Coordinates of C-alpha atoms in Angstrom, one line a residue:
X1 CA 10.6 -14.9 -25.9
X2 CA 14.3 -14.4 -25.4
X3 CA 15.4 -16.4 -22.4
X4 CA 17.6 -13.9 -21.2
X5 CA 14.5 -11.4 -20.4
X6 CA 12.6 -14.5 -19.4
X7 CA 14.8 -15.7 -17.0
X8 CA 15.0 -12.3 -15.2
X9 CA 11.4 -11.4 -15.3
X10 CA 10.8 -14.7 -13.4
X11 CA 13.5 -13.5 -11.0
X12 CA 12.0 -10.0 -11.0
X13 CA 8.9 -11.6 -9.7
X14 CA 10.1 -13.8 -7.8
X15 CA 11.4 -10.5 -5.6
X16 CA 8.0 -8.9 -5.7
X17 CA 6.1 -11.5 -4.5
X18 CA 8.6 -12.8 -1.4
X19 CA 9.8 -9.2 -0.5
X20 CA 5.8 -8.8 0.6
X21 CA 6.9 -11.5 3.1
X22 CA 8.7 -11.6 6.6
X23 CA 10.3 -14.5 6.1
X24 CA 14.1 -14.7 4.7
X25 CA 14.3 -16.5 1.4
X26 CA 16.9 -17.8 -1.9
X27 CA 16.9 -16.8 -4.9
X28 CA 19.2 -18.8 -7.5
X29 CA 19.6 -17.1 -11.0
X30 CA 21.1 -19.5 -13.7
X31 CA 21.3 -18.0 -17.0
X32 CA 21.6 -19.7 -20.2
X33 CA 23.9 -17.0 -21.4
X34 CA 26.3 -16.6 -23.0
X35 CA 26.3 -19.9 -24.1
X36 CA 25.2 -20.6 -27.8
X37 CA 23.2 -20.3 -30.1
X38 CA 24.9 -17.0 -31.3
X39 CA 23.2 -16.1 -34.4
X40 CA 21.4 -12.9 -35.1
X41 CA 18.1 -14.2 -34.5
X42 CA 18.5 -15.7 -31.2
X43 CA 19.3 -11.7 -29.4
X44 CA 17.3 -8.7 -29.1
X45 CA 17.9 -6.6 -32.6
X46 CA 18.6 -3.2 -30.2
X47 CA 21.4 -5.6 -28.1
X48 CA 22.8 -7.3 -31.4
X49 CA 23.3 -4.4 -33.5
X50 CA 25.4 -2.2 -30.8
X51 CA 28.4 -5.0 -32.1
X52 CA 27.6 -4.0 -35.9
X53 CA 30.8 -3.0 -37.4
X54 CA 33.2 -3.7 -34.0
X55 CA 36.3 -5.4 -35.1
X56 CA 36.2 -6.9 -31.8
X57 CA 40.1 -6.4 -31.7
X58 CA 40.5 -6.6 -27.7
X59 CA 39.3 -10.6 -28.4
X60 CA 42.4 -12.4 -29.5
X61 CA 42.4 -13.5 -33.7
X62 CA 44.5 -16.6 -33.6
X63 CA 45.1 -19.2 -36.1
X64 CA 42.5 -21.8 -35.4
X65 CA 44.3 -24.4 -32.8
X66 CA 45.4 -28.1 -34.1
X67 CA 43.1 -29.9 -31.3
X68 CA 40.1 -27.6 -32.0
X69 CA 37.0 -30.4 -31.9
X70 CA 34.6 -29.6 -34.7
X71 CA 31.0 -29.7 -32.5
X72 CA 32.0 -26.2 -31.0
X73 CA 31.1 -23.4 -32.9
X74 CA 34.4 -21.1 -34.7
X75 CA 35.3 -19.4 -37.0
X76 CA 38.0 -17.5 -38.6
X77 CA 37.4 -14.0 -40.7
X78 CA 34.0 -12.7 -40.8
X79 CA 32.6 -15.6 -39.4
X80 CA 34.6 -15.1 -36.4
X81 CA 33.4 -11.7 -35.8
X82 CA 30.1 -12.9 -36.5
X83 CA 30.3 -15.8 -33.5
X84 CA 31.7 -12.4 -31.4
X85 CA 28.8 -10.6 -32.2
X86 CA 26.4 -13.2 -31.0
X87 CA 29.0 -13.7 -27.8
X88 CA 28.9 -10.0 -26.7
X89 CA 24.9 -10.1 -27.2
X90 CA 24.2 -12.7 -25.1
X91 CA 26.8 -11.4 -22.5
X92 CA 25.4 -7.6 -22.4
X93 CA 21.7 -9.1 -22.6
X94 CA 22.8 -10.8 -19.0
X95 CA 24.0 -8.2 -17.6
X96 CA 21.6 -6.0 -18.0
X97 CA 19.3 -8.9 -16.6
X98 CA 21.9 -8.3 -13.2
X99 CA 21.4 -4.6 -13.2
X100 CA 17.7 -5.1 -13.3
X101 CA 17.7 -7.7 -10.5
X102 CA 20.2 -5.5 -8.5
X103 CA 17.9 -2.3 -8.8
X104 CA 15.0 -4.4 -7.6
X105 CA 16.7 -5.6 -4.5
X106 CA 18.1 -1.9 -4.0
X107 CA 14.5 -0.7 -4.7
X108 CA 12.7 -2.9 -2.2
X109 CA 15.8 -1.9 0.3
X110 CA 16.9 -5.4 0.7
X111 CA 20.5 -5.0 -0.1
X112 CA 21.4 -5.0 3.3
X113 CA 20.0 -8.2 3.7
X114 CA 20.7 -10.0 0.8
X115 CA 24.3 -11.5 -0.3
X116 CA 25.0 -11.7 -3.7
X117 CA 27.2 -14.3 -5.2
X118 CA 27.7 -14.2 -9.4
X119 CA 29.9 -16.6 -10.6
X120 CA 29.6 -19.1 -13.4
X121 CA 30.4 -22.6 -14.1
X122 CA 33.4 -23.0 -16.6
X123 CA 35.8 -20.0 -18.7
X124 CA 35.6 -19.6 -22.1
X125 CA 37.7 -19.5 -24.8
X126 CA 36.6 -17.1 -27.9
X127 CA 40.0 -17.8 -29.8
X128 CA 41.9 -17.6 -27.3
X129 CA 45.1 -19.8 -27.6
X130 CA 43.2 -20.5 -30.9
X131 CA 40.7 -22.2 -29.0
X132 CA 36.8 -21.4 -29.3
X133 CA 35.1 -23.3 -26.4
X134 CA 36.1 -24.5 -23.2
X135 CA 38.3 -26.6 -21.5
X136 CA 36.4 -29.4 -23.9
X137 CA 36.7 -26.9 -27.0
X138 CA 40.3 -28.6 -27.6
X139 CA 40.8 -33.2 -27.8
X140 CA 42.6 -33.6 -25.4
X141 CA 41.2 -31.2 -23.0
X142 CA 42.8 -27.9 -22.4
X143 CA 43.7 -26.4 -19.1
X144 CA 44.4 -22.7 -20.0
X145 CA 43.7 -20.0 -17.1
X146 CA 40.7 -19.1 -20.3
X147 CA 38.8 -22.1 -19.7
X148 CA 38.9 -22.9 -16.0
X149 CA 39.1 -19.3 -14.1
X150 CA 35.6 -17.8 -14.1
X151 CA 34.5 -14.4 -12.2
X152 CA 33.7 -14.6 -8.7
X153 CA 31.8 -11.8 -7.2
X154 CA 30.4 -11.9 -3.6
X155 CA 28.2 -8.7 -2.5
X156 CA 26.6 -7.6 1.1
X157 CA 26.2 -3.9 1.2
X158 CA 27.1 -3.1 4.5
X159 CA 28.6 -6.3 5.8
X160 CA 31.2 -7.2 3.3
X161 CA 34.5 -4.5 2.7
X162 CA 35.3 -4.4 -1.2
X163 CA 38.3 -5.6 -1.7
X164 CA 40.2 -7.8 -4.5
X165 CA 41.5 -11.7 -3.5
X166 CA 43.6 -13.5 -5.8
X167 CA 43.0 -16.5 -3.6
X168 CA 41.9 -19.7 -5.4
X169 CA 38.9 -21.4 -4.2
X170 CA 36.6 -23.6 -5.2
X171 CA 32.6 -23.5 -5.8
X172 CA 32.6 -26.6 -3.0
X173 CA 33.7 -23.7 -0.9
X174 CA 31.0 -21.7 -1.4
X175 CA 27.9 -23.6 1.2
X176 CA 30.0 -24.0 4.1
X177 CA 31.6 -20.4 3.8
X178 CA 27.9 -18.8 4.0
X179 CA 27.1 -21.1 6.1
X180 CA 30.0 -19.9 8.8

């Protein structure tokens, strides 16, 4: 099975089942994606072939950076827009993963009751700075805003005003702030 649709069929039924209860409960949803394996096999064919023939030109093409370490995955050329590929698969197969989960909590009217965090664990570099990986895709380690800046996207339909912060926090933030 692909993970992706794995990992949100669990969470989908994971909603069915406790929504039937009274009781508040978690839900943590930790996808694999987008890291790698990118190749064609390891994504949906209708996901993977929505990339065929995009020259991907909104992704920086850089010569390769002089710290690149060799156990992350890069490529210049062709070989660069097939990494790309595999990238934007894995990233639109989780998102639609989201949607799903989002519809189900909207569907079973629990949106009101329910905060939503998405975030992720590190930034990533897709030749950026001529850097494919992280902040270990370069020896020594880089620091670019690419590497360590991830999205950050908290959600309570009717408690929380949408509005944009450029304040900079920290995961360890996260606990005690839902806590208060």
């Amino acid at each position: 099975e692909y993970v992706t649709d794995t990992i949100t069929d669990k969470a989908l039924g994971f909603l069915d089942e406790l929504s039937q209860e009274d009781a508040p409960f978690y839900l943590s949803v930790h996808y694999t994606s987008p890291h790698s394996p990118w190749d064609e096999d390891q994504h949906p064919v209708d996901v993977y072939s929505r990339y065929d023939g995009c020259s991907f030109s909104a992704t920086p093409d850089l010569p390769l950076n002089k710290h690149q370490v060799k156990s992350a995955p890069y490529g210049e050329g062709e070989e660069r827009k097939r990494l790309l590929r595999g990238y934007y698969s894995a990233i639109t197969a989780m998102d639609e993963g989201i949607g799903k989960i989002l519809s189900s909590l909207e569907d079973k009217g629990l949106q009101e009751d329910t905060i939503v965090i998405f975030s992720s664990d590190n930034g990533m570099n897709m030749g950026h700075h001529g850097i494919w990986g992280k902040g270990n895709g370069t020896f020594p380690l880089n620091m670019y805003d690419t590497s360590v800046k991830v999205p950050m996207i908290i959600s309570w339909k009717g408690h929380i005003a949408p509005r944009v912060s450029h304040t900079m926090l920290s995961h360890y933030d996260l606990f005690p702030t839902i806590l208060e």
